[in-house]
PDB file of C-alpha atoms in Angstrom:
ATOM      1  CA  GLN A   1       6.691 -31.722 -43.636  1.00  0.00           C
ATOM      2  CA  VAL A   2       7.938 -28.485 -42.112  1.00  0.00           C
ATOM      3  CA  GLN A   3       6.745 -27.668 -38.620  1.00  0.00           C
ATOM      4  CA  LEU A   4       7.564 -24.727 -36.387  1.00  0.00           C
ATOM      5  CA  VAL A   5       6.804 -24.836 -32.682  1.00  0.00           C
ATOM      6  CA  GLU A   6       7.169 -21.683 -30.589  1.00  0.00           C
ATOM      7  CA  SER A   7       7.508 -21.588 -26.828  1.00  0.00           C
ATOM      8  CA  GLY A   8       8.612 -19.241 -24.074  1.00  0.00           C
ATOM      9  CA  GLY A   9       5.810 -16.714 -23.991  1.00  0.00           C
ATOM     10  CA  GLY A  10       4.163 -15.606 -20.788  1.00  0.00           C
ATOM     11  CA  LEU A  11       3.383 -12.731 -18.457  1.00  0.00           C
ATOM     12  CA  VAL A  12       6.145 -10.281 -17.615  1.00  0.00           C
ATOM     13  CA  GLN A  13       6.262  -6.878 -15.966  1.00  0.00           C
ATOM     14  CA  PRO A  14       7.362  -3.816 -17.923  1.00  0.00           C
ATOM     15  CA  GLY A  15      11.144  -3.767 -18.074  1.00  0.00           C
ATOM     16  CA  GLY A  16      11.329  -7.539 -17.799  1.00  0.00           C
ATOM     17  CA  SER A  17      12.732 -10.169 -20.137  1.00  0.00           C
ATOM     18  CA  LEU A  18      11.588 -13.284 -21.965  1.00  0.00           C
ATOM     19  CA  ARG A  19      13.231 -15.642 -24.399  1.00  0.00           C
ATOM     20  CA  LEU A  20      11.127 -17.176 -27.135  1.00  0.00           C
ATOM     21  CA  SER A  21      12.158 -20.354 -28.929  1.00  0.00           C
ATOM     22  CA  CYS A  22      11.163 -21.709 -32.329  1.00  0.00           C
ATOM     23  CA  LEU A  23      11.995 -25.347 -32.952  1.00  0.00           C
ATOM     24  CA  ALA A  24      11.977 -26.276 -36.635  1.00  0.00           C
ATOM     25  CA  SER A  25      11.490 -29.763 -37.995  1.00  0.00           C
ATOM     26  CA  GLY A  26      11.419 -31.028 -41.552  1.00  0.00           C
ATOM     27  CA  THR A  27      13.919 -28.446 -42.760  1.00  0.00           C
ATOM     28  CA  ILE A  28      17.263 -26.924 -41.855  1.00  0.00           C
ATOM     29  CA  VAL A  29      17.319 -23.518 -40.220  1.00  0.00           C
ATOM     30  CA  ARG A  30      20.823 -22.804 -41.481  1.00  0.00           C
ATOM     31  CA  PHE A  31      19.703 -22.481 -45.101  1.00  0.00           C
ATOM     32  CA  ALA A  32      16.375 -20.722 -44.562  1.00  0.00           C
ATOM     33  CA  THR A  33      15.187 -17.169 -44.136  1.00  0.00           C
ATOM     34  CA  MET A  34      13.899 -16.961 -40.592  1.00  0.00           C
ATOM     35  CA  GLY A  35      11.937 -14.282 -38.850  1.00  0.00           C
ATOM     36  CA  TRP A  36       9.827 -13.356 -35.884  1.00  0.00           C
ATOM     37  CA  TYR A  37       6.549 -11.514 -36.345  1.00  0.00           C
ATOM     38  CA  ARG A  38       3.969 -10.323 -33.879  1.00  0.00           C
ATOM     39  CA  GLN A  39       0.311  -9.440 -33.908  1.00  0.00           C
ATOM     40  CA  ALA A  40      -1.402  -7.338 -31.269  1.00  0.00           C
ATOM     41  CA  PRO A  41      -5.201  -7.336 -30.882  1.00  0.00           C
ATOM     42  CA  GLY A  42      -6.836  -5.304 -33.619  1.00  0.00           C
ATOM     43  CA  LYS A  43      -3.567  -4.759 -35.480  1.00  0.00           C
ATOM     44  CA  GLU A  44      -1.876  -6.214 -38.532  1.00  0.00           C
ATOM     45  CA  ARG A  45       0.838  -8.799 -38.128  1.00  0.00           C
ATOM     46  CA  GLU A  46       4.202  -7.048 -38.248  1.00  0.00           C
ATOM     47  CA  TRP A  47       7.753  -8.188 -38.829  1.00  0.00           C
ATOM     48  CA  VAL A  48       9.999  -7.851 -35.778  1.00  0.00           C
ATOM     49  CA  ALA A  49      13.371  -9.434 -36.540  1.00  0.00           C
ATOM     50  CA  GLY A  50      15.013 -11.887 -38.904  1.00  0.00           C
ATOM     51  CA  PHE A  51      17.991 -13.127 -40.851  1.00  0.00           C
ATOM     52  CA  THR A  52      18.659 -14.941 -44.109  1.00  0.00           C
ATOM     53  CA  GLY A  53      20.703 -18.103 -43.964  1.00  0.00           C
ATOM     54  CA  GLU A  54      23.958 -17.308 -42.232  1.00  0.00           C
ATOM     55  CA  SER A  55      23.688 -13.559 -42.801  1.00  0.00           C
ATOM     56  CA  SER A  56      23.463 -10.752 -40.291  1.00  0.00           C
ATOM     57  CA  SER A  57      20.273 -10.186 -38.362  1.00  0.00           C
ATOM     58  CA  TYR A  58      17.864  -7.302 -38.904  1.00  0.00           C
ATOM     59  CA  TYR A  59      15.361  -5.598 -36.635  1.00  0.00           C
ATOM     60  CA  ALA A  60      12.340  -3.376 -36.792  1.00  0.00           C
ATOM     61  CA  PRO A  61      13.176   0.112 -35.467  1.00  0.00           C
ATOM     62  CA  SER A  62      10.735  -0.274 -32.582  1.00  0.00           C
ATOM     63  CA  VAL A  63      12.656  -3.235 -31.122  1.00  0.00           C
ATOM     64  CA  ARG A  64      16.254  -2.568 -32.132  1.00  0.00           C
ATOM     65  CA  GLY A  65      18.535  -2.624 -29.097  1.00  0.00           C
ATOM     66  CA  ARG A  66      16.011  -4.513 -26.965  1.00  0.00           C
ATOM     67  CA  LEU A  67      15.313  -7.708 -28.914  1.00  0.00           C
ATOM     68  CA  THR A  68      17.942 -10.099 -30.254  1.00  0.00           C
ATOM     69  CA  ILE A  69      17.389 -12.923 -32.722  1.00  0.00           C
ATOM     70  CA  SER A  70      19.779 -15.849 -32.682  1.00  0.00           C
ATOM     71  CA  ARG A  71      19.951 -19.438 -33.848  1.00  0.00           C
ATOM     72  CA  ASP A  72      21.428 -22.736 -32.731  1.00  0.00           C
ATOM     73  CA  TYR A  73      22.162 -24.872 -35.771  1.00  0.00           C
ATOM     74  CA  ALA A  74      22.730 -28.010 -33.724  1.00  0.00           C
ATOM     75  CA  LYS A  75      19.258 -27.691 -32.199  1.00  0.00           C
ATOM     76  CA  ASN A  76      17.658 -26.333 -35.392  1.00  0.00           C
ATOM     77  CA  THR A  77      16.151 -23.643 -33.222  1.00  0.00           C
ATOM     78  CA  VAL A  78      15.747 -19.887 -33.519  1.00  0.00           C
ATOM     79  CA  TYR A  79      15.455 -17.664 -30.467  1.00  0.00           C
ATOM     80  CA  LEU A  80      14.182 -14.192 -29.709  1.00  0.00           C
ATOM     81  CA  GLN A  81      15.654 -12.689 -26.573  1.00  0.00           C
ATOM     82  CA  MET A  82      13.445  -9.842 -25.436  1.00  0.00           C
ATOM     83  CA  ASN A  83      14.722  -7.350 -22.870  1.00  0.00           C
ATOM     84  CA  ALA A  84      13.340  -4.095 -21.494  1.00  0.00           C
ATOM     85  CA  LEU A  85       9.847  -5.140 -22.520  1.00  0.00           C
ATOM     86  CA  LYS A  86       7.195  -2.485 -22.891  1.00  0.00           C
ATOM     87  CA  PRO A  87       3.385  -2.735 -22.798  1.00  0.00           C
ATOM     88  CA  GLU A  88       3.374  -2.086 -26.550  1.00  0.00           C
ATOM     89  CA  ASP A  89       5.376  -5.293 -27.063  1.00  0.00           C
ATOM     90  CA  MET A  90       2.381  -7.309 -25.913  1.00  0.00           C
ATOM     91  CA  ALA A  91       1.235  -9.543 -28.775  1.00  0.00           C
ATOM     92  CA  VAL A  92       1.168 -13.066 -30.106  1.00  0.00           C
ATOM     93  CA  TYR A  93       4.630 -13.785 -31.486  1.00  0.00           C
ATOM     94  CA  TYR A  94       5.011 -16.011 -34.528  1.00  0.00           C
ATOM     95  CA  CYS A  95       8.016 -17.747 -35.993  1.00  0.00           C
ATOM     96  CA  ASN A  96       8.280 -17.698 -39.788  1.00  0.00           C
ATOM     97  CA  LEU A  97      10.460 -19.722 -42.128  1.00  0.00           C
ATOM     98  CA  LYS A  98      10.889 -19.158 -45.846  1.00  0.00           C
ATOM     99  CA  TYR A  99      12.705 -21.622 -48.089  1.00  0.00           C
ATOM    100  CA  GLY A 100      12.513 -21.302 -51.833  1.00  0.00           C
ATOM    101  CA  THR A 101       8.948 -20.373 -52.719  1.00  0.00           C
ATOM    102  CA  SER A 102       7.442 -21.835 -49.541  1.00  0.00           C
ATOM    103  CA  ALA A 103       6.632 -20.097 -46.268  1.00  0.00           C
ATOM    104  CA  TYR A 104       5.680 -21.622 -42.949  1.00  0.00           C
ATOM    105  CA  TRP A 105       4.276 -20.307 -39.670  1.00  0.00           C
ATOM    106  CA  GLY A 106       4.243 -21.566 -36.128  1.00  0.00           C
ATOM    107  CA  GLN A 107       1.132 -21.528 -33.967  1.00  0.00           C
ATOM    108  CA  GLY A 108       2.260 -18.458 -32.023  1.00  0.00           C
ATOM    109  CA  THR A 109       3.079 -17.774 -28.399  1.00  0.00           C
ATOM    110  CA  GLN A 110       1.442 -15.071 -26.292  1.00  0.00           C
ATOM    111  CA  VAL A 111       3.564 -12.385 -24.670  1.00  0.00           C
ATOM    112  CA  THR A 112       1.778 -10.251 -22.083  1.00  0.00           C
ATOM    113  CA  VAL A 113       3.515  -7.195 -20.619  1.00  0.00           C
ATOM    114  CA  SER A 114       1.651  -5.857 -17.639  1.00  0.00           C
ATOM    115  CA  SER A 115       2.199  -4.776 -14.073  1.00  0.00           C
TER     116      SER A 115
END
């Protein structure tokens, strides 16, 4: 059974940094399409960043240059390094994994950007 567990969220001041982690079990990150999404209160869930297998990473225009997705195959973990955070980045961040016709979500981790 595939499970995704996010961690690393918290409270940070504008301009600060956080690193989110997504630990996958029951599958292999290397061969999957992975992504980070976020959902702010009252808004739709939106795609933030991702990659397919061992391909290059891709970013939403609103986060390009500030957020970086990476993966550690040995740890079967995907990361989202978030720098220069803005109040509009505040949301619950979700890890997503797609493999074949199946898709899986983590439980989410809250990121709060406030002074």
